[in-house]
Coordinates of C-alpha atoms and ligand atoms in Angstrom, one line a residue:
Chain H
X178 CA 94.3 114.6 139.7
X179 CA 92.3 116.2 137.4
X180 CA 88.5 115.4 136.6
X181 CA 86.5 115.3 133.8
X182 CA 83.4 115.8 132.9
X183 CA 81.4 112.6 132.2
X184 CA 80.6 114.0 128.9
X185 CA 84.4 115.1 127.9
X186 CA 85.0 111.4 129.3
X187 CA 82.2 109.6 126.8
X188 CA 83.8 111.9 123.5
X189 CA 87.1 110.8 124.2
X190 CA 86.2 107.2 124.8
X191 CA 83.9 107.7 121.6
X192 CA 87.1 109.0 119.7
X193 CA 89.0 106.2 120.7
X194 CA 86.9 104.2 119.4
X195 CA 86.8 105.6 116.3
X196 CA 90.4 105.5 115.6
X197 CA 90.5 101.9 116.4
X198 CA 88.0 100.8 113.8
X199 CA 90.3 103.1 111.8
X200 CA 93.4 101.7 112.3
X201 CA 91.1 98.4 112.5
X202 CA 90.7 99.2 108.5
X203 CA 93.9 100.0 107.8
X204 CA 95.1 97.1 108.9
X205 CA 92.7 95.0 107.1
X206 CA 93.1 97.3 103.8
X207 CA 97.3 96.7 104.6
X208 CA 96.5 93.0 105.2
X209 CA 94.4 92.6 101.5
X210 CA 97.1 93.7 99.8
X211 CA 99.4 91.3 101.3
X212 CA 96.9 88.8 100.1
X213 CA 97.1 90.1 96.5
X214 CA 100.9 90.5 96.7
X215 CA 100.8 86.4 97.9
X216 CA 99.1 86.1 94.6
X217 CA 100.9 88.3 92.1
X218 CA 104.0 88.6 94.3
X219 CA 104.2 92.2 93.2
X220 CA 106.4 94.3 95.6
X221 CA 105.4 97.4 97.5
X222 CA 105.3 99.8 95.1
X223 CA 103.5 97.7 92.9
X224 CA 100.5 97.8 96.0
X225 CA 100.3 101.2 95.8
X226 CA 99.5 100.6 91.9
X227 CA 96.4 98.2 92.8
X228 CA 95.2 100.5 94.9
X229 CA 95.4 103.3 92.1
X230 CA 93.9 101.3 89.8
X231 CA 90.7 100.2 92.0
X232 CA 90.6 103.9 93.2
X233 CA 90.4 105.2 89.1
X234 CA 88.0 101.9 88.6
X235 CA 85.9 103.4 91.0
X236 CA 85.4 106.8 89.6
X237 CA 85.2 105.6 86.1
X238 CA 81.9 103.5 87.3
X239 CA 80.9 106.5 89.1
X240 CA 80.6 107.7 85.1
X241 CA 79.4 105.0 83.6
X242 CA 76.4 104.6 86.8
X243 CA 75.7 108.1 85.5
X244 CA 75.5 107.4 82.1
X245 CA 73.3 104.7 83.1
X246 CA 70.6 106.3 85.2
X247 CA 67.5 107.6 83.8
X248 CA 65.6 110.2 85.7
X249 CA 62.3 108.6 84.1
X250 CA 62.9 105.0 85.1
X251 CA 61.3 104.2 88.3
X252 CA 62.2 102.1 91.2
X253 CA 59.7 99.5 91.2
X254 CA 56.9 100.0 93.4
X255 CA 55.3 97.1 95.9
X256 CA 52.3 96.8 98.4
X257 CA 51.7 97.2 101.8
X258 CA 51.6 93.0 102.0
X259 CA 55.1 92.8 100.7
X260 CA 57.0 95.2 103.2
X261 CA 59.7 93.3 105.9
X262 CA 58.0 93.1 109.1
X263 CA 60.3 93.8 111.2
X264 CA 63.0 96.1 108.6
X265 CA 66.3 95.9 109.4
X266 CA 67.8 98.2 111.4
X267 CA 71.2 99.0 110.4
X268 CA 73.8 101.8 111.0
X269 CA 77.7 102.0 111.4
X270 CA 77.3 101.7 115.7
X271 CA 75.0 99.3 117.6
X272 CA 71.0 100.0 118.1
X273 CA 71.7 101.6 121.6
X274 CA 73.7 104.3 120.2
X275 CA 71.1 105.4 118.1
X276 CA 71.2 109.6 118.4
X277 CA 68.5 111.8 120.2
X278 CA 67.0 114.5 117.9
X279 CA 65.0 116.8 120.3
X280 CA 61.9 117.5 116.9
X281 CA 60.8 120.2 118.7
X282 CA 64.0 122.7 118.9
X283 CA 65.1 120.3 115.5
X284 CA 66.0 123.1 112.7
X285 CA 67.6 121.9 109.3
X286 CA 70.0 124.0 107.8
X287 CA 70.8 124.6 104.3
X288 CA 73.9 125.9 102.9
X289 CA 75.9 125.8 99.6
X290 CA 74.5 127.1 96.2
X291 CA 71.0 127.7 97.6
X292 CA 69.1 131.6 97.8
X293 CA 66.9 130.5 100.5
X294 CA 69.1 129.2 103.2
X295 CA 66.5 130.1 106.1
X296 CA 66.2 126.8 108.4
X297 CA 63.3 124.9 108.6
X298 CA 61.1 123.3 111.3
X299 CA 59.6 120.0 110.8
X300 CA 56.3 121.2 110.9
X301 CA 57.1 123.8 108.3
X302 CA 58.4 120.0 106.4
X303 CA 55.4 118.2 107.5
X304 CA 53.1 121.3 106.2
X305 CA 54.5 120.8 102.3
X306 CA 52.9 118.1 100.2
X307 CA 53.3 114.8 101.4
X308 CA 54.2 111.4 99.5
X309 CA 55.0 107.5 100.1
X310 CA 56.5 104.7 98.3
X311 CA 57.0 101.1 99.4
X312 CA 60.2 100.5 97.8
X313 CA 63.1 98.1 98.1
X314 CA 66.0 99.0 99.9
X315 CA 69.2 97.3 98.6
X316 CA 72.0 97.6 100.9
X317 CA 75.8 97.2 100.2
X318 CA 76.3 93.8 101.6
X319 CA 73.4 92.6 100.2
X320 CA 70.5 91.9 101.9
X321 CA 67.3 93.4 100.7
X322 CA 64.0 94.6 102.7
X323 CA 60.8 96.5 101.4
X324 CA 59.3 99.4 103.4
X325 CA 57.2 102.5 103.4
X326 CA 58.4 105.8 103.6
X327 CA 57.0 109.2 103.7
X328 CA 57.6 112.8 103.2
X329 CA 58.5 115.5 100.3
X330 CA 59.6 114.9 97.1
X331 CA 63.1 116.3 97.2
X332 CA 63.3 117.8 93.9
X333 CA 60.6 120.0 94.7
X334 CA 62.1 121.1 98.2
X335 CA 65.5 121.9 96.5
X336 CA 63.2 124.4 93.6
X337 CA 61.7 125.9 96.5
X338 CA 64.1 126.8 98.4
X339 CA 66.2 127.9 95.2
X340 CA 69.1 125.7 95.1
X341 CA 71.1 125.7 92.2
X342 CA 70.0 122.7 90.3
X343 CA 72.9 122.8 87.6
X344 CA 75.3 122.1 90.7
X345 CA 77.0 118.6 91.0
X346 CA 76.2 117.6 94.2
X347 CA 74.0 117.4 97.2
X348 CA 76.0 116.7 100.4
X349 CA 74.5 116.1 104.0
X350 CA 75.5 115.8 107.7
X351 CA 74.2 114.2 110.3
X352 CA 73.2 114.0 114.2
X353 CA 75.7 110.6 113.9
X354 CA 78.7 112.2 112.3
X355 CA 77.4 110.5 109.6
X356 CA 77.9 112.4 106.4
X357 CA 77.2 111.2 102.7
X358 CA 76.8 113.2 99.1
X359 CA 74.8 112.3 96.1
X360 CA 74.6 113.5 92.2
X361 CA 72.0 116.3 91.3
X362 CA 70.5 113.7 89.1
X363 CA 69.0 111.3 91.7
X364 CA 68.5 114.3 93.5
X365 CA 66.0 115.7 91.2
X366 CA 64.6 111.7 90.8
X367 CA 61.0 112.1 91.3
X368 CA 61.2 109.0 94.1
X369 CA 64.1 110.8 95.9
X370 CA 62.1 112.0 99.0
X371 CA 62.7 113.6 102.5
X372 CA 61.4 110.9 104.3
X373 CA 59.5 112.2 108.0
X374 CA 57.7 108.8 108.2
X375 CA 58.3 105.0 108.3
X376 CA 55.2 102.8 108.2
X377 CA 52.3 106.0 107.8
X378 CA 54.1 106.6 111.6
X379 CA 56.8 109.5 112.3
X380 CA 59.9 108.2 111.2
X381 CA 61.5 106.1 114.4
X382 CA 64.9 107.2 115.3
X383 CA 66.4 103.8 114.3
X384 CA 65.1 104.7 111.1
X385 CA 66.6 108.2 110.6
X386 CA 64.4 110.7 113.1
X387 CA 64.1 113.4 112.4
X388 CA 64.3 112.9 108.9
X389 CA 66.3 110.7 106.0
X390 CA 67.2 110.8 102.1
X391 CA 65.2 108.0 100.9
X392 CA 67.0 106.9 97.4
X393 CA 65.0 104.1 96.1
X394 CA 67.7 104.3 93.0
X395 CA 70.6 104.2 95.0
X396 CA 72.2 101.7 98.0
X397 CA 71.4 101.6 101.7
X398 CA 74.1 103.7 102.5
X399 CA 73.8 106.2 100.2
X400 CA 70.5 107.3 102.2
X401 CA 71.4 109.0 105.4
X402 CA 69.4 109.4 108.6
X403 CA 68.9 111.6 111.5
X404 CA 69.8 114.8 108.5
X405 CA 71.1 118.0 110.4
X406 CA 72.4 119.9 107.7
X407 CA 72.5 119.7 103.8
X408 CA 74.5 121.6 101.6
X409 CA 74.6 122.1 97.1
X410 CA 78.2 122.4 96.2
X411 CA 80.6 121.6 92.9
X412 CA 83.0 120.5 94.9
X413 CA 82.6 116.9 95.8
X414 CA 81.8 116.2 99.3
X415 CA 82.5 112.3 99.6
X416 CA 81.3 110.7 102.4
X417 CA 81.5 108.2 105.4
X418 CA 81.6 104.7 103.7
X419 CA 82.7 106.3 100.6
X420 CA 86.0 107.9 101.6
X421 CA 87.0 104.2 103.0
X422 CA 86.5 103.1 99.7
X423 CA 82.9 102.2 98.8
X424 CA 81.6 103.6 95.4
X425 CA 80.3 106.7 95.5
X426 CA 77.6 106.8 93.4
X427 CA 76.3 103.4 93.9
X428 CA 73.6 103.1 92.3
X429 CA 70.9 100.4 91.4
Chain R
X91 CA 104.5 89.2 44.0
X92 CA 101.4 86.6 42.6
X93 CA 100.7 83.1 44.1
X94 CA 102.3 81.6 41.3
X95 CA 105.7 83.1 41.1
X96 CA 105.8 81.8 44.9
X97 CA 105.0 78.6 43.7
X98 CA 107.5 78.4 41.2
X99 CA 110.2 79.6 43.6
X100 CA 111.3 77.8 46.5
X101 CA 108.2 76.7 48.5
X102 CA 107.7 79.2 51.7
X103 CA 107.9 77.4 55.0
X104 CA 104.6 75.7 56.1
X105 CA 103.1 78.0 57.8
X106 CA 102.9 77.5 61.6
X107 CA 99.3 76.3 62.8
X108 CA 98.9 76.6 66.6
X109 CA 97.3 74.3 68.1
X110 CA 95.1 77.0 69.9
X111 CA 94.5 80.2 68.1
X112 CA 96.4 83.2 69.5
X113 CA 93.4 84.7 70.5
X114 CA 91.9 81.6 72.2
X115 CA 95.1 81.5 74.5
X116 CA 95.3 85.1 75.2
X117 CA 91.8 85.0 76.0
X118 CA 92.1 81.6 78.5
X119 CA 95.0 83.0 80.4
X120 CA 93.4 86.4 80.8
X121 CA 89.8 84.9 81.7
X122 CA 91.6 82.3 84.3
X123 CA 93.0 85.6 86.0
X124 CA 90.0 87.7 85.5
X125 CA 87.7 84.7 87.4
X126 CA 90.2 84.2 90.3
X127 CA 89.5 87.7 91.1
X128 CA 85.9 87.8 90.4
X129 CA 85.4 84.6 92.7
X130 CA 87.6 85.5 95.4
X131 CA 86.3 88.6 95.7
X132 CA 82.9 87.9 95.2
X133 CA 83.4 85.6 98.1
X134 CA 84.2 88.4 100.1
X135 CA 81.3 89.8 99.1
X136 CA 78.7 86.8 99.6
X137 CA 80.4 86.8 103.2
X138 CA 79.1 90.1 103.9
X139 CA 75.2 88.9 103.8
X140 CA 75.5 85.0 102.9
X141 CA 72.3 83.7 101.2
X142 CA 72.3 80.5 102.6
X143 CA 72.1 81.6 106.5
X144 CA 75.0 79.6 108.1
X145 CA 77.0 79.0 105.0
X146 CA 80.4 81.8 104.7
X147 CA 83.4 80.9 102.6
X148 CA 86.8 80.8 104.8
X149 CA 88.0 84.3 104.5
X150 CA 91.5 83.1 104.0
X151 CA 90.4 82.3 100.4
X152 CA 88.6 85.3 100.0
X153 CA 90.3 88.5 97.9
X154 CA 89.8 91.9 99.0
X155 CA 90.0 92.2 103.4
X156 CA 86.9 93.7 103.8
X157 CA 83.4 94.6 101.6
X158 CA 84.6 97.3 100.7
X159 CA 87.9 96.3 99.3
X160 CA 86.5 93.3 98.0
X161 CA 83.7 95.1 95.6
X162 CA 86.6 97.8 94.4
X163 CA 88.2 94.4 93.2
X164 CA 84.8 93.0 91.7
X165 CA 84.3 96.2 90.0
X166 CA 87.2 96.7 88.3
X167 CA 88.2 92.9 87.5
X168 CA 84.2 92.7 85.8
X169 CA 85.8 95.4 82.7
X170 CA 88.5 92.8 82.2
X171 CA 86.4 89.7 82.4
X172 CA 83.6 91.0 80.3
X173 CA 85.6 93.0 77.4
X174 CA 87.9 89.8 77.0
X175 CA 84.4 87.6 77.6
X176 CA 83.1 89.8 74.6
X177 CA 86.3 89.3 72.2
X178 CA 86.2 86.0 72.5
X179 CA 82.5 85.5 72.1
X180 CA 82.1 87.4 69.2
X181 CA 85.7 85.9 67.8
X182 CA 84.3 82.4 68.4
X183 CA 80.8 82.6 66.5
X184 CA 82.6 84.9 64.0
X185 CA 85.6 83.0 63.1
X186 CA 84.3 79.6 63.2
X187 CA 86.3 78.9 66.0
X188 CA 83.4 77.3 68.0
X189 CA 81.7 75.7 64.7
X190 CA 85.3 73.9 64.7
X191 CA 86.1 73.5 68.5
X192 CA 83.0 72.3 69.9
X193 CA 80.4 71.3 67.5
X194 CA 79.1 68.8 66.6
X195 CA 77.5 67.9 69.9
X196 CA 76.1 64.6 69.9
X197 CA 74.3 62.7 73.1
X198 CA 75.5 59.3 71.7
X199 CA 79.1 60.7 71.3
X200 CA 79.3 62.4 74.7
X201 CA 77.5 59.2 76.9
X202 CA 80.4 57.0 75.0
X203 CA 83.4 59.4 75.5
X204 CA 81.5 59.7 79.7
X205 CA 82.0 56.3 79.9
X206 CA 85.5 56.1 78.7
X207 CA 86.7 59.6 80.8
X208 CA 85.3 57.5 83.7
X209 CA 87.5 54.4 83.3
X210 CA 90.1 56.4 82.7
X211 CA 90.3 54.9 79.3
X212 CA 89.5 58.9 77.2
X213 CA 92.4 58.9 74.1
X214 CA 93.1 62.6 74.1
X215 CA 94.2 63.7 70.8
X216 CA 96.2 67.6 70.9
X217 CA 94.3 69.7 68.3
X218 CA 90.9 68.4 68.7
X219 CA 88.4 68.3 71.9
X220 CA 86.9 64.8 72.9
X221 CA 82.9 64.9 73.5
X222 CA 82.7 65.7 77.1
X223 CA 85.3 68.8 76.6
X224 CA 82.8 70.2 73.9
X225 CA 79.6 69.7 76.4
X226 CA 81.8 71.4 79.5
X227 CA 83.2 74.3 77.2
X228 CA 79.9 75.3 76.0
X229 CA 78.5 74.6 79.3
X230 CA 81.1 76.8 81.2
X231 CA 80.8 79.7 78.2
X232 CA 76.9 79.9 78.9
X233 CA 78.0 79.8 82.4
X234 CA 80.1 82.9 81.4
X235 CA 77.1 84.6 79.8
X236 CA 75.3 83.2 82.7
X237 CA 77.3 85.1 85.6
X238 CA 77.5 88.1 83.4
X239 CA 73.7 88.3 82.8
X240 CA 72.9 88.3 86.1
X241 CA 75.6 90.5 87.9
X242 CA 74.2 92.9 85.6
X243 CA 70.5 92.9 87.4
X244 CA 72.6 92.7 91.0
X245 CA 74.4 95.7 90.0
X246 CA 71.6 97.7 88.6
X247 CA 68.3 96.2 89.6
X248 CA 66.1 99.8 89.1
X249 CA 67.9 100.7 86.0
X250 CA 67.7 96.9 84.7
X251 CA 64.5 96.4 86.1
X252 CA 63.2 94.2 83.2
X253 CA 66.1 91.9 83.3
X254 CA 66.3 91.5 86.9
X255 CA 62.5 90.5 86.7
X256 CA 63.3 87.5 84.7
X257 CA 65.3 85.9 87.0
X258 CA 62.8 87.0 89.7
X259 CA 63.8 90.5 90.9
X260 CA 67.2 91.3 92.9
X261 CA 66.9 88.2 95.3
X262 CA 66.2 85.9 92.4
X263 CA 69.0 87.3 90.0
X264 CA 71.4 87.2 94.0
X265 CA 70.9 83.1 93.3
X266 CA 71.3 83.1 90.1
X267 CA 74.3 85.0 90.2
X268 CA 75.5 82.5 92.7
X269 CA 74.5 79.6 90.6
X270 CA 76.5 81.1 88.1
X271 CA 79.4 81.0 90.5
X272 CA 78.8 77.8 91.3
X273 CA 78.8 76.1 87.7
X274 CA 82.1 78.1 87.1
X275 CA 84.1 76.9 89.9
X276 CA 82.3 73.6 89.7
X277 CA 83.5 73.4 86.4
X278 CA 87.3 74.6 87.1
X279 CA 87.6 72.2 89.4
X280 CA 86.8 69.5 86.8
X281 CA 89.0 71.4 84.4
X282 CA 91.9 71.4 86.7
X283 CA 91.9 68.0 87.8
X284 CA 92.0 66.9 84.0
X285 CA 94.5 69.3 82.8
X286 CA 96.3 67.3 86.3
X287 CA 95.9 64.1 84.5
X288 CA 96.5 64.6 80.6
X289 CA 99.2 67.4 81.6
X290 CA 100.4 67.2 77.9
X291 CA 97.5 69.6 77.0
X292 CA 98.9 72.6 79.0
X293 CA 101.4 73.2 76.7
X294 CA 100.0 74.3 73.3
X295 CA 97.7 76.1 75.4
X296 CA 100.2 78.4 76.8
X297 CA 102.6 78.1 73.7
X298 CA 100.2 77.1 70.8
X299 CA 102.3 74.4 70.0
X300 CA 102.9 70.8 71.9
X301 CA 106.1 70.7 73.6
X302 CA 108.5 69.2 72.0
X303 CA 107.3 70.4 68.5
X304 CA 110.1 72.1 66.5
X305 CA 110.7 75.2 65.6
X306 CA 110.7 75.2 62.0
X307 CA 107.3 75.5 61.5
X308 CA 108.0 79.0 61.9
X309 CA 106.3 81.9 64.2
X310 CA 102.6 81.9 64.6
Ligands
LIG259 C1 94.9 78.0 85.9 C2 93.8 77.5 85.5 C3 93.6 76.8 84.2 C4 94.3 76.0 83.5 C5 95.7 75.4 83.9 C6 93.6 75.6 82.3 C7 94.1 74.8 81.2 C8 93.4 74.6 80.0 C9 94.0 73.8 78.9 C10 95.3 73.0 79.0 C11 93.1 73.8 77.9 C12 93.2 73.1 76.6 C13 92.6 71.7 76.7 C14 92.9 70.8 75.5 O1 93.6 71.2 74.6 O2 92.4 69.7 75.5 C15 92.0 74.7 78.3 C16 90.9 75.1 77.5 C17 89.8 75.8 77.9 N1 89.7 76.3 79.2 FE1 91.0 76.3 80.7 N2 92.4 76.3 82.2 C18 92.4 77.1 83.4 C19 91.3 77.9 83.8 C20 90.1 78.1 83.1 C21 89.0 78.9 83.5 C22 88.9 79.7 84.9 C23 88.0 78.8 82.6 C24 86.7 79.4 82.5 C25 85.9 79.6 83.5 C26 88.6 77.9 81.5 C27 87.9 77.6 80.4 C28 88.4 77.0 79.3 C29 87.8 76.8 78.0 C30 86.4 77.4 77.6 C31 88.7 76.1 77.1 C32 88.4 75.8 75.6 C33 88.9 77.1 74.9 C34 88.7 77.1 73.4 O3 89.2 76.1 72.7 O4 88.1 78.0 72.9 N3 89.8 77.6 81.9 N4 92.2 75.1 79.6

């Protein structure tokens, strides 16, 4: 018989899982549309048509949440007495699957239409000027909560570093496998900010350690944690949530 | 041709006169399809993060399988409901249509029309609303501008920042928007159950004429 390594063993079980909540969703997705074709008793081919025409929905609000956004309008700003004690963790995988970052061997690498693509530490990050918001956090389903975050203003990081600011998109990847993209625009937003703390504290790892995209003008989900990699490209990235079908630019 | 060679010829057929404007059926039906999606999926929706800890609506009645499915739904359904919202808005106030439908509104009419609808004892004549339709119409269109208003400063509370204030910020425009909700399907359920009762009314509002009417009036 042949042994694996525990490690092999814990991937595959991981990918398993994966591809259940994935066949999970396609079955719900499948099951939806049976609900719709109850209602309009369209046939199959019909489906495929609602599906086409939320999918072209979807990108035309991408537009018109473009047209919509101002660079100048801020996300409103709160004090220290109105955060949520304790925020809300929240992530597509329970709290003990949170990922390990080692900070000190942590590098973040930068590729894509960018000159400097050198990595960086996070005390070269912690050594640029520092800001903080309190700021509400509006996710997807929902809920709200108010916190403090800390770190560079990403507009400035992407000028230093040279990226090519007439690009489209920003894309990132993380420790999780999460992965996510957002529009230049709310990239250059002067509250869109490499967040390295939570709370005046280093950021937690439930929170994102070593480092998230905090988007005060954008939803929860469009802010991802634990960054590894980021990446300025024209060609668009997608995402996690947004390739099963959230709006991708969500914003608020 | 002038008016008065048409008046010395034979007279032209009266002209049909629907009981409901074209544009007020056109606009019903569409709005009735439009809010079956907006509710069921924004049921869906509330599901995912219910503001009233403990309350969910059954899933079965719910549109969409999952969040995400669910706010693909709201978001496209919302152009439909607010574009025909708009027409028929700016068609009412413009073409006298509400002036005529649902004014005037009088607090002695509606109490004594209450009373009647109660006994079951409310004449209804086709062509003209009785005093309790004209209060729940206007009622269920500010409803309309209502749920609108507010899904606006859910959608976009930074960008819409001074609207969403009004109502409180984004948790206080959340309740309203599900007050909204609430006075709509509230007020369907009334609807329905009357339509149920005095089902003579359905047809000149699908048709624009009551059933039975002839056809020589002519086409609309
Ligand atoms: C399938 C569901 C529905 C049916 C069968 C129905 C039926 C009717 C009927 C028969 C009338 C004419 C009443 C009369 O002449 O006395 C009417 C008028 C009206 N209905 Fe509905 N209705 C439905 C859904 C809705 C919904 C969802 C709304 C809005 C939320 C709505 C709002 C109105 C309004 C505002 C009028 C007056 C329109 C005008 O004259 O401008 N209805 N409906």
């Amino acid at each position: 018989m042949k042994i694996e390594k525990p490690e092999t063993r814990a991937l595959i079980r991981e990918d398993k899982d994966i591809r259940k909540v994935e066949r999970r969703l396609f079955l719900k997705q499948s099951l939806s549309l049976g609900a719709l074709t109850l209602l309009t008793g369209c046939d199959v081919t019909d489906i495929g048509a609602v599906q086409s025409i939320t999918a072209a929905m979807s990108k035309w609000n991408d537009k018109v949440q473009a047209a919509i956004f101002s660079q100048s309008r801020l996300a409103p700003e709160y004090t220290e007495a109105d955060i949520t004690k304790p925020f809300p963790f929240n992530a597509y995988y329970r709290r003990d699957r949170v990922p390990y970052v080692d900070g000190a061997t942590y590098r973040l690498e930068l590729s894509g239409l960018i000159q400097d693509t050198r990595p960086w530490t996070l005390d070269q990050l912690h050594a640029l000027p520092q800001r903080s918001q309190i700021t509400r956090h509006v996710c997807v389903e929902g809920w709200s909560a108010i916190g403090k975050w800390g770190g560079v203003v990403f507009g400035d990081f992407l000028r230093r570093v040279g990226a090519d600011i007439r690009a489209r998109y920003v894309g990132f990847k993380c420790a999780d496998n999460y992965y996510s993209s957002i529009d230049m625009a709310t990239a250059l937003h002067p509250q869109t900010i490499i967040a390295l703390t939570y709370a005046d504290q280093t950021l937690p790892p439930e929170y994102g350690f070593p480092m998230k995209l905090r988007i005060p003008t954008k939803l929860g989900f469009k802010n991802p944690k634990h960054i590894m990699a980021m990446f300025v490209t024209n060609d668009y990235p997608g995402g996690y949530w947004e390739d099963k079908g959230y709006n991708w630019f969500s914003g608020s | 041709m002038t008016t008065t060679d048409m008046s010395e010829t034979k007279p032209p057929p009266a002209k049909f006169k629907p009981v409901h404007p074209r544009l007020v059926r056109y606009w019903h039906w569409i709005n009735a399809f439009a809010i079956l999606l907006m509710v069921g999926s924004g049921w869906r929706i509330y599901n995912a993060s219910p503001i009233f800890k403990g309350f969910r609506f059954p899933n079965d009645w719910t549109i969409g399988a999952w969040l995400g499915g669910a706010l693909q739904i709201h978001f496209a359904a919302m152009w439909l409901f607010v574009i025909n919202g708009l027409v028929y808005l700016i068609y009412g106030v413009v073409s006298g249509h509400f002036r005529r439908a649902f004014l005037p509104l009088d607090p002695r009419e509606f109490l004594r029309d209450f009373a009647l609808a109660l006994r079951g004892k409310l004449p209804h004549h086709i062509g003209s609303y009785n005093a309790v339709q004209r209060l729940f119409y206007i009622g269920v269109i500010l409803a309309i501008v209502g749920v609108f208003v507010s899904g606006l400063a859910v959608w976009k509370p930074v960008q819409f920042q001074t609207l969403a204030a009004l109502m409180g910020g984004y948790e206080g425009a959340r309740i309203v928007h599900f007050l909204m909700m609430s006075a709509i399907v509230a007020f369907v359920l009334v609807h329905l159950t009357l339509v149920a009762l005095v089902p003579k009314t359905l047809w000149p509002m699908l048709w624009g004429r009551a059933r039975g009417e002839d056809e020589e009036g002519g086409q609309s």
